[in-house]
PDB file of C-alpha atoms in Angstrom:
ATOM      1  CA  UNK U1143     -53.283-155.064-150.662  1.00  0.00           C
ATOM      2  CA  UNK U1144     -49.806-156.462-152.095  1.00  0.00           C
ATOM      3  CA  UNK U1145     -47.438-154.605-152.959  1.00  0.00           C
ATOM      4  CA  UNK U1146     -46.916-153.766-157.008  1.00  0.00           C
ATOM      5  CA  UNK U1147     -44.275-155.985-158.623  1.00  0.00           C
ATOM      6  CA  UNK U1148     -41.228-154.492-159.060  1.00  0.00           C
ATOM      7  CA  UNK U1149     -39.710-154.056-162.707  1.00  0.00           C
ATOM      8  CA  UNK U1150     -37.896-156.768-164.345  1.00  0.00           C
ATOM      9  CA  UNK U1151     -34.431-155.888-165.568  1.00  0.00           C
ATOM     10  CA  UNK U1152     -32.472-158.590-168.142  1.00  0.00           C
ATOM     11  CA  UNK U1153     -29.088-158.474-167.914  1.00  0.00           C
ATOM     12  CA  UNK U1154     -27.533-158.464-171.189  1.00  0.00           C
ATOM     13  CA  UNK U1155     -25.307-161.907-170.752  1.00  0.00           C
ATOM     14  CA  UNK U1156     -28.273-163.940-170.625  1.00  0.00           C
ATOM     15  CA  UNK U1157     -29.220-163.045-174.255  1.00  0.00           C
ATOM     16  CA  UNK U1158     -25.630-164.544-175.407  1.00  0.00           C
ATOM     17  CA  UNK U1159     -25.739-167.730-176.899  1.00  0.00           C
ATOM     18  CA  UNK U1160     -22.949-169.287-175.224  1.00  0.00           C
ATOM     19  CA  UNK U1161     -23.609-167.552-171.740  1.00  0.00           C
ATOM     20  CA  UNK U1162     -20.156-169.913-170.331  1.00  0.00           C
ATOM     21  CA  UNK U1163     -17.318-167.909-170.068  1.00  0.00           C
ATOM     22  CA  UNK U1164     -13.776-169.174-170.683  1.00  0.00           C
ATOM     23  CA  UNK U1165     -13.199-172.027-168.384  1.00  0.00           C
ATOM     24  CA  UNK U1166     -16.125-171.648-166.747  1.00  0.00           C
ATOM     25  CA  UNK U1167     -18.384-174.313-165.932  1.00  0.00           C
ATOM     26  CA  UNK U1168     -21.890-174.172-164.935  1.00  0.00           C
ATOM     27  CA  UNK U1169     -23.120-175.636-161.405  1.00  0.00           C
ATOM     28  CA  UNK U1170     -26.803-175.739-160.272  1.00  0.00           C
ATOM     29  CA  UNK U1171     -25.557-174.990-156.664  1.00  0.00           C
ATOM     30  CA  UNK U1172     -24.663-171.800-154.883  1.00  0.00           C
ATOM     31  CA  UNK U1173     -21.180-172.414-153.107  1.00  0.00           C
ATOM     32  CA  UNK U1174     -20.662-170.202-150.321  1.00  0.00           C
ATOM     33  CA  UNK U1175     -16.945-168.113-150.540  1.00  0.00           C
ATOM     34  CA  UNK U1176     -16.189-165.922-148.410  1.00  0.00           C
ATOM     35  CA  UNK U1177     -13.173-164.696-146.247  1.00  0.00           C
ATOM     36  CA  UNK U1178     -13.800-164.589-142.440  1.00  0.00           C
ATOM     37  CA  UNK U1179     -16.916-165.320-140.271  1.00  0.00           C
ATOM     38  CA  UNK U1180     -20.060-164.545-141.455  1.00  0.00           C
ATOM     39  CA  UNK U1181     -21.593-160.840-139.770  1.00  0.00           C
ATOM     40  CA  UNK U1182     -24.073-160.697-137.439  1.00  0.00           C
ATOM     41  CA  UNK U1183     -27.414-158.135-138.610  1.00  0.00           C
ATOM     42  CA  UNK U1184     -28.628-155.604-136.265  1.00  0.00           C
ATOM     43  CA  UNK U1185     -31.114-153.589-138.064  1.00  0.00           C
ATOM     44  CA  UNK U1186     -31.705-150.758-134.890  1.00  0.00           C
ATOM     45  CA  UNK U1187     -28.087-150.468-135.934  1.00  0.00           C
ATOM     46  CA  UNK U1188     -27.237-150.942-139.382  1.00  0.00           C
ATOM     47  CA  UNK U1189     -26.398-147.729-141.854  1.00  0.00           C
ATOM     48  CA  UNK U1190     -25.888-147.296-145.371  1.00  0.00           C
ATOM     49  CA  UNK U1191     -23.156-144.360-146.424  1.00  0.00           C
ATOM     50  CA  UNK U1192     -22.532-142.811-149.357  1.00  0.00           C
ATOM     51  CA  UNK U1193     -19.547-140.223-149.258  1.00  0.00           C
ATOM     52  CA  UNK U1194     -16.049-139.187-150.606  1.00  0.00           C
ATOM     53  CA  UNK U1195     -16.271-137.203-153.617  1.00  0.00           C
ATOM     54  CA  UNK U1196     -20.110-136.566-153.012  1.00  0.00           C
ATOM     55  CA  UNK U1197     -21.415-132.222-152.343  1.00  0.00           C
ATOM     56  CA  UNK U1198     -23.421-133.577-149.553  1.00  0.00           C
ATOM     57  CA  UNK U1199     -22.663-137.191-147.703  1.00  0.00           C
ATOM     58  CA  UNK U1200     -25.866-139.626-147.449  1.00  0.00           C
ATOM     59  CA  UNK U1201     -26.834-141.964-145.021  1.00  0.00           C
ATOM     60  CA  UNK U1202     -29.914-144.070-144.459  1.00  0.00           C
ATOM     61  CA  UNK U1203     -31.119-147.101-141.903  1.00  0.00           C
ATOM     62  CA  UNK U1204     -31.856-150.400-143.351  1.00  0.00           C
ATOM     63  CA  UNK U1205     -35.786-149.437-142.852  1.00  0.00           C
ATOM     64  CA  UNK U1206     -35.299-146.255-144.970  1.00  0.00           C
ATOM     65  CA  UNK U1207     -33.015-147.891-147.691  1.00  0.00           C
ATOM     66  CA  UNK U1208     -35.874-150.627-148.239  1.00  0.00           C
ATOM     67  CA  UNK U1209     -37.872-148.046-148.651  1.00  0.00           C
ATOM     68  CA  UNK U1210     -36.525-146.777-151.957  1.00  0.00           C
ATOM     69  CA  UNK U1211     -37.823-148.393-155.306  1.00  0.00           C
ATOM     70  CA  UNK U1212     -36.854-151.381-155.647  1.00  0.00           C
ATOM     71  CA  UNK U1213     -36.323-153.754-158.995  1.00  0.00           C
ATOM     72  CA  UNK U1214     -35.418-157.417-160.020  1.00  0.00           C
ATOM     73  CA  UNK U1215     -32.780-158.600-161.651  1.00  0.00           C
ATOM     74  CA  UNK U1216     -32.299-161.548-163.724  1.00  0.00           C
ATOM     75  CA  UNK U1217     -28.786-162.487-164.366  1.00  0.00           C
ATOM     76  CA  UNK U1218     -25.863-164.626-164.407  1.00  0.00           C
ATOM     77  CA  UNK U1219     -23.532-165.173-162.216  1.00  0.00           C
ATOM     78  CA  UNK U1220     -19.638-166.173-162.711  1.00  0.00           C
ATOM     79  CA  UNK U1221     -17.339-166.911-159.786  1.00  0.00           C
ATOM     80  CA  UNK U1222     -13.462-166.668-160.533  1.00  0.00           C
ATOM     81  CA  UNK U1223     -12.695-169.805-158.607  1.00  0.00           C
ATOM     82  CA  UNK U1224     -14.561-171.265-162.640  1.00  0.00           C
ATOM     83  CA  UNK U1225     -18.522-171.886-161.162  1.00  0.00           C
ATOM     84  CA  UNK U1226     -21.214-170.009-163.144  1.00  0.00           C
ATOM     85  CA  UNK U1227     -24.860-169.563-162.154  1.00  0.00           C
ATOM     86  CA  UNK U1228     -27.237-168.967-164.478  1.00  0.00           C
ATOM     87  CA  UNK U1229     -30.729-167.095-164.178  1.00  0.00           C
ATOM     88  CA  UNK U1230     -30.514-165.773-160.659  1.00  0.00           C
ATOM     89  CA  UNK U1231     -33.875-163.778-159.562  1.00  0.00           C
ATOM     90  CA  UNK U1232     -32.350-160.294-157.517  1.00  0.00           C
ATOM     91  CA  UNK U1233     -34.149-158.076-156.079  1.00  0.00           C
ATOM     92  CA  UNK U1234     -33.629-154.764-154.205  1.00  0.00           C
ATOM     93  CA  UNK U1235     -32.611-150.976-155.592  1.00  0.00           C
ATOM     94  CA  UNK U1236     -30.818-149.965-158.527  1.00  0.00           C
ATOM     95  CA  UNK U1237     -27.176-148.942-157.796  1.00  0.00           C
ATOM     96  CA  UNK U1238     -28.384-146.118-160.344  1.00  0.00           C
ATOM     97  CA  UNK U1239     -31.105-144.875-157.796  1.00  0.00           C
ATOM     98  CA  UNK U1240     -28.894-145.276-154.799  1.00  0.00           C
ATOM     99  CA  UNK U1241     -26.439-142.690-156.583  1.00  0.00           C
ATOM    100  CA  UNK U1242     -28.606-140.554-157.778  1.00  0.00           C
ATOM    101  CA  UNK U1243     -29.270-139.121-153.987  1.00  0.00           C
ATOM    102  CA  UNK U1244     -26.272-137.709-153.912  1.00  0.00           C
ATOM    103  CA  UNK U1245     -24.283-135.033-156.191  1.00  0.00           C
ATOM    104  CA  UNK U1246     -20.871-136.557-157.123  1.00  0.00           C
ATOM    105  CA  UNK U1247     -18.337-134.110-158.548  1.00  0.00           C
ATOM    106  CA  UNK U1248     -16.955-134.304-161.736  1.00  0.00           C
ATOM    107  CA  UNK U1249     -13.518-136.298-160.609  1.00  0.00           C
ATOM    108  CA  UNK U1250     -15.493-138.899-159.194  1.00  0.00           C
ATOM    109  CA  UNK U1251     -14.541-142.299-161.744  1.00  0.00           C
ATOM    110  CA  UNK U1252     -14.099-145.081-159.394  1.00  0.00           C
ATOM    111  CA  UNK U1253     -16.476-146.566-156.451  1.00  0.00           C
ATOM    112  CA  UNK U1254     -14.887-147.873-153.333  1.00  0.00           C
ATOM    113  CA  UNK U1255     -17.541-150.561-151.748  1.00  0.00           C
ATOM    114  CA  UNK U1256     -17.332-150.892-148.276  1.00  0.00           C
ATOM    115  CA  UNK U1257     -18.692-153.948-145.873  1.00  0.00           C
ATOM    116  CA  UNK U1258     -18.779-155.409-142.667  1.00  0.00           C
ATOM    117  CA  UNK U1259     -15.203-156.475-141.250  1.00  0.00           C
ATOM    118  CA  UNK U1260     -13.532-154.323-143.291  1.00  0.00           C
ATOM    119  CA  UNK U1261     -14.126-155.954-146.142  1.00  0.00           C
ATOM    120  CA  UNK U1262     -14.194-153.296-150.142  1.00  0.00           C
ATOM    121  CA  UNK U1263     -13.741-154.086-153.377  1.00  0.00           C
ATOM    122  CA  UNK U1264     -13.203-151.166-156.637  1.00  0.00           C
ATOM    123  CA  UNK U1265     -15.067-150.697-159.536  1.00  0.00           C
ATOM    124  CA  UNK U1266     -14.916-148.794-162.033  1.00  0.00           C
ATOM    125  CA  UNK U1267     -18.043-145.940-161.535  1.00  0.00           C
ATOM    126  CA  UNK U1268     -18.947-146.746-165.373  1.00  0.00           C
ATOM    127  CA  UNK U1269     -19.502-150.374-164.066  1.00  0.00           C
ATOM    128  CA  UNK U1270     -21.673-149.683-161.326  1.00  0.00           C
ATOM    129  CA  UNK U1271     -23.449-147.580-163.069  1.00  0.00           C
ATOM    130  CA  UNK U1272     -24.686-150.602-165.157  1.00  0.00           C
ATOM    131  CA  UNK U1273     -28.308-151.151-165.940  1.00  0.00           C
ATOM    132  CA  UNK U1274     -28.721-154.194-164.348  1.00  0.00           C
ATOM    133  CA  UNK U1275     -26.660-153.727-161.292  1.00  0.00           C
ATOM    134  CA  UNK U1276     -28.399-153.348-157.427  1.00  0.00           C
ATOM    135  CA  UNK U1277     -28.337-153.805-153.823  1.00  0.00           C
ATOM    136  CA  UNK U1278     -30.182-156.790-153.540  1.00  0.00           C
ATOM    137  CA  UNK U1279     -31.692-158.505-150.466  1.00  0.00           C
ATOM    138  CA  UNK U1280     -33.407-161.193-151.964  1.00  0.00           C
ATOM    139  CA  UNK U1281     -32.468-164.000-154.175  1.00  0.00           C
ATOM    140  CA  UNK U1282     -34.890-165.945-156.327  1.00  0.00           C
ATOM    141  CA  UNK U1283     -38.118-165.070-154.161  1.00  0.00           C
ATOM    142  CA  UNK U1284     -36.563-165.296-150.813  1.00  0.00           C
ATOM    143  CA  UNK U1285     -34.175-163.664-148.514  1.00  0.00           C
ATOM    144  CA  UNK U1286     -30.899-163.666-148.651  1.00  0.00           C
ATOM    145  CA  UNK U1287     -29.440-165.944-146.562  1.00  0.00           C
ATOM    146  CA  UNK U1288     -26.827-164.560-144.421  1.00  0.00           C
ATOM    147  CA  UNK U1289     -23.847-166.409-146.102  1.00  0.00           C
ATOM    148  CA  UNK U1290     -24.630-165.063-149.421  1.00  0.00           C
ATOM    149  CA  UNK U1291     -24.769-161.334-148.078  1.00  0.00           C
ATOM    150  CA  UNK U1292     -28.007-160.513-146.337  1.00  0.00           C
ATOM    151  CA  UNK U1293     -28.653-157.783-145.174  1.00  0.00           C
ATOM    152  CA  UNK U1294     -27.205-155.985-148.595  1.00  0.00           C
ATOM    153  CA  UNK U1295     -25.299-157.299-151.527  1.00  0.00           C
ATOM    154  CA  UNK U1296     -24.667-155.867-154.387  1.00  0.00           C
ATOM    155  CA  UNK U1297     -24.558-157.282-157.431  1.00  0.00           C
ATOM    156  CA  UNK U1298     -22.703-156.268-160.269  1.00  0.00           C
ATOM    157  CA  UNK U1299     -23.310-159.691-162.465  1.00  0.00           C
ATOM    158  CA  UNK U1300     -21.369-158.461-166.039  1.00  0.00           C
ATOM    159  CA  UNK U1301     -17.963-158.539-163.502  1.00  0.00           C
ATOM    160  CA  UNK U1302     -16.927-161.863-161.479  1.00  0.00           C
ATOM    161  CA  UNK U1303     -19.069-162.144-158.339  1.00  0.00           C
ATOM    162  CA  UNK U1304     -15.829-161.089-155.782  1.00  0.00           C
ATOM    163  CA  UNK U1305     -17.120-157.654-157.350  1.00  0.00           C
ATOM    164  CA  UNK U1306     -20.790-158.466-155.773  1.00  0.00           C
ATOM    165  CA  UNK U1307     -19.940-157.684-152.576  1.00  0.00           C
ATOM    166  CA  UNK U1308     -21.257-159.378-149.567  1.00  0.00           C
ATOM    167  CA  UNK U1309     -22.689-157.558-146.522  1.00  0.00           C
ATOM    168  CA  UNK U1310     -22.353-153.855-148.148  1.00  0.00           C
ATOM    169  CA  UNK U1311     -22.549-150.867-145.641  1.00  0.00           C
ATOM    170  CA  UNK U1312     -21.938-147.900-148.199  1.00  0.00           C
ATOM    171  CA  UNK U1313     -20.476-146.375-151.081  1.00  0.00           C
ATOM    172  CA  UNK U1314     -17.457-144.041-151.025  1.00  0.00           C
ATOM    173  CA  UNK U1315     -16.739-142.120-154.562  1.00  0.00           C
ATOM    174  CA  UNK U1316     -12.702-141.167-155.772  1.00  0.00           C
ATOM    175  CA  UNK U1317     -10.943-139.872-158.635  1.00  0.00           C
ATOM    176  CA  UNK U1318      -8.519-142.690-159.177  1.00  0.00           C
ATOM    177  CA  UNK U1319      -8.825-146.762-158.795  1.00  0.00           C
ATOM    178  CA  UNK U1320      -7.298-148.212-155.353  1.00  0.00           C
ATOM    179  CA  UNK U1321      -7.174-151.833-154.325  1.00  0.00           C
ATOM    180  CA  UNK U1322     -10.220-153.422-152.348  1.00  0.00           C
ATOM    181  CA  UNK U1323      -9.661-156.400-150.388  1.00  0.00           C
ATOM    182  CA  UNK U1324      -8.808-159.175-152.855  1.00  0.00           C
ATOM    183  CA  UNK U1325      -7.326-156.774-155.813  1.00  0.00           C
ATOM    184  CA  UNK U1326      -4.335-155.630-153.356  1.00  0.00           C
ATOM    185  CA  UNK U1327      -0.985-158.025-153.246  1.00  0.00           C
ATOM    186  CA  UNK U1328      -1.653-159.490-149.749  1.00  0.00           C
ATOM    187  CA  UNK U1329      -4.936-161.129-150.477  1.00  0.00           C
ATOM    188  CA  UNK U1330      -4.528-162.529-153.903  1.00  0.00           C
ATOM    189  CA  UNK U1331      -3.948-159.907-156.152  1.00  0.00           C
ATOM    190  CA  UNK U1332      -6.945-160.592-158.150  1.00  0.00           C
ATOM    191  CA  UNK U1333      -7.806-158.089-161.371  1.00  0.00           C
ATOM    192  CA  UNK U1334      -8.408-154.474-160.898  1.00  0.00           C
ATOM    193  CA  UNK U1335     -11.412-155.161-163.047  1.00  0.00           C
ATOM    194  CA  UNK U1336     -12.456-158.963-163.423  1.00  0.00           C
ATOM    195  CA  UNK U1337     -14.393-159.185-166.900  1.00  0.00           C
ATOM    196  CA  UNK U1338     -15.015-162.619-166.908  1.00  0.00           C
ATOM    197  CA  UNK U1339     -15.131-162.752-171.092  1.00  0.00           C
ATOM    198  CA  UNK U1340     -11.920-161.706-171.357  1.00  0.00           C
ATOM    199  CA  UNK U1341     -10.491-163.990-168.416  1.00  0.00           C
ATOM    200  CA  UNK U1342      -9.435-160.897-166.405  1.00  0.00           C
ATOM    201  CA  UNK U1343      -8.641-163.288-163.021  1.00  0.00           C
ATOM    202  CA  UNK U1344      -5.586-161.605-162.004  1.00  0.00           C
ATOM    203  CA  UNK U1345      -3.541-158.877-162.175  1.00  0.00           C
ATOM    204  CA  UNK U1346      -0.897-159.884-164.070  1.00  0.00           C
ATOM    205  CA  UNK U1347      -3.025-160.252-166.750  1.00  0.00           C
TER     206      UNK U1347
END
């Protein structure tokens, strides 16, 4: 017996008419952006954390994570280096079920993601929160293939995709915003945010 088909979710950009940002421009491909090697997967090994501002931390394998419901996704995609993507096909579990095993306190407003070599990026908790945001694994009907993020990406697609982190590993809550990886001044300073709409590419603006 198969298993049931998982829920469709829409985002909401793919209702716009004009689903191109500003100075976007559409591709058909995938490019592959990244900084530093790709990670290797070991699933006997691999953990998924939630903690920080949490009562109780929470940690699963990749077995048990699977395990939770899982739902698709269909959404664009907008790179700030100008690509978009339209109608991707996601699939894995709501960022809205992976919080909800946990008790965050009341201070918690801001989600730190962490990944493989060190890699985060911030978001605002209202953000992640978002309807049609998940940890995906697969990608139109297949697996992800390691270069876009497999095991674990999440995908947060009303936000440029640096905020769709690659390779996630967990999940740490906080009461104020802090720099991931490409927000802070060393790496590019890119926005705190990144709405693609309103063009929010760097900091300075």
């Amino acid at each position: 017996m198969s298993d049931p088909q998982p829920p469709l979710i829409i985002s909401s950009d793919t209702q716009r008419a004009n689903r191109i940002p500003p100075r976007q421009a559409q591709t058909r491909k995938w490019p592959i952006l990244h900084a530093g090697s790709t990670p290797t997967f070991d699933r006997s090994r691999w953990t998924f954390h939630i903690f920080g501002l949490v009562e109780k931390p929470w940690q699963r394998t990749y077995d048990e994570f699977q395990a939770l419901p899982r739902v698709q996704v269909k959404a664009d995609m907008h790179c700030v280096t100008r690509w978009s993507r339209l109608d991707n096909l996601w699939e894995g579990v709501s960022t809205r079920d992976v919080l909800s095993k946990v008790r965050s306190l009341p201070e918690a407003k801001f989600v730190m993601v962490h990944c493989e070599h060190g890699f985060t990026t911030n978001l605002p908790l209202a953000d992640f929160l978002g309807k049609d945001c998940l940890f995906a694994w697969k990608h139109d009907g297949h697996d992800l293939e390691p270069d876009h993020g497999y095991p674990l990406r999440l995908v947060v697609p009303l936000l440029y995709a640096w905020k769709s982190a690659k390779w996630v590993r967990g999940i740490e809550l906080m009461a104020e915003d802090r720099a991931g990886f490409w927000e802070s001044w060393d790496h590019g300073g890119y926005h705190m945010r990144g709405d693609p709409w309103a063009e929010q590419r760097f900091r300075d603006h």
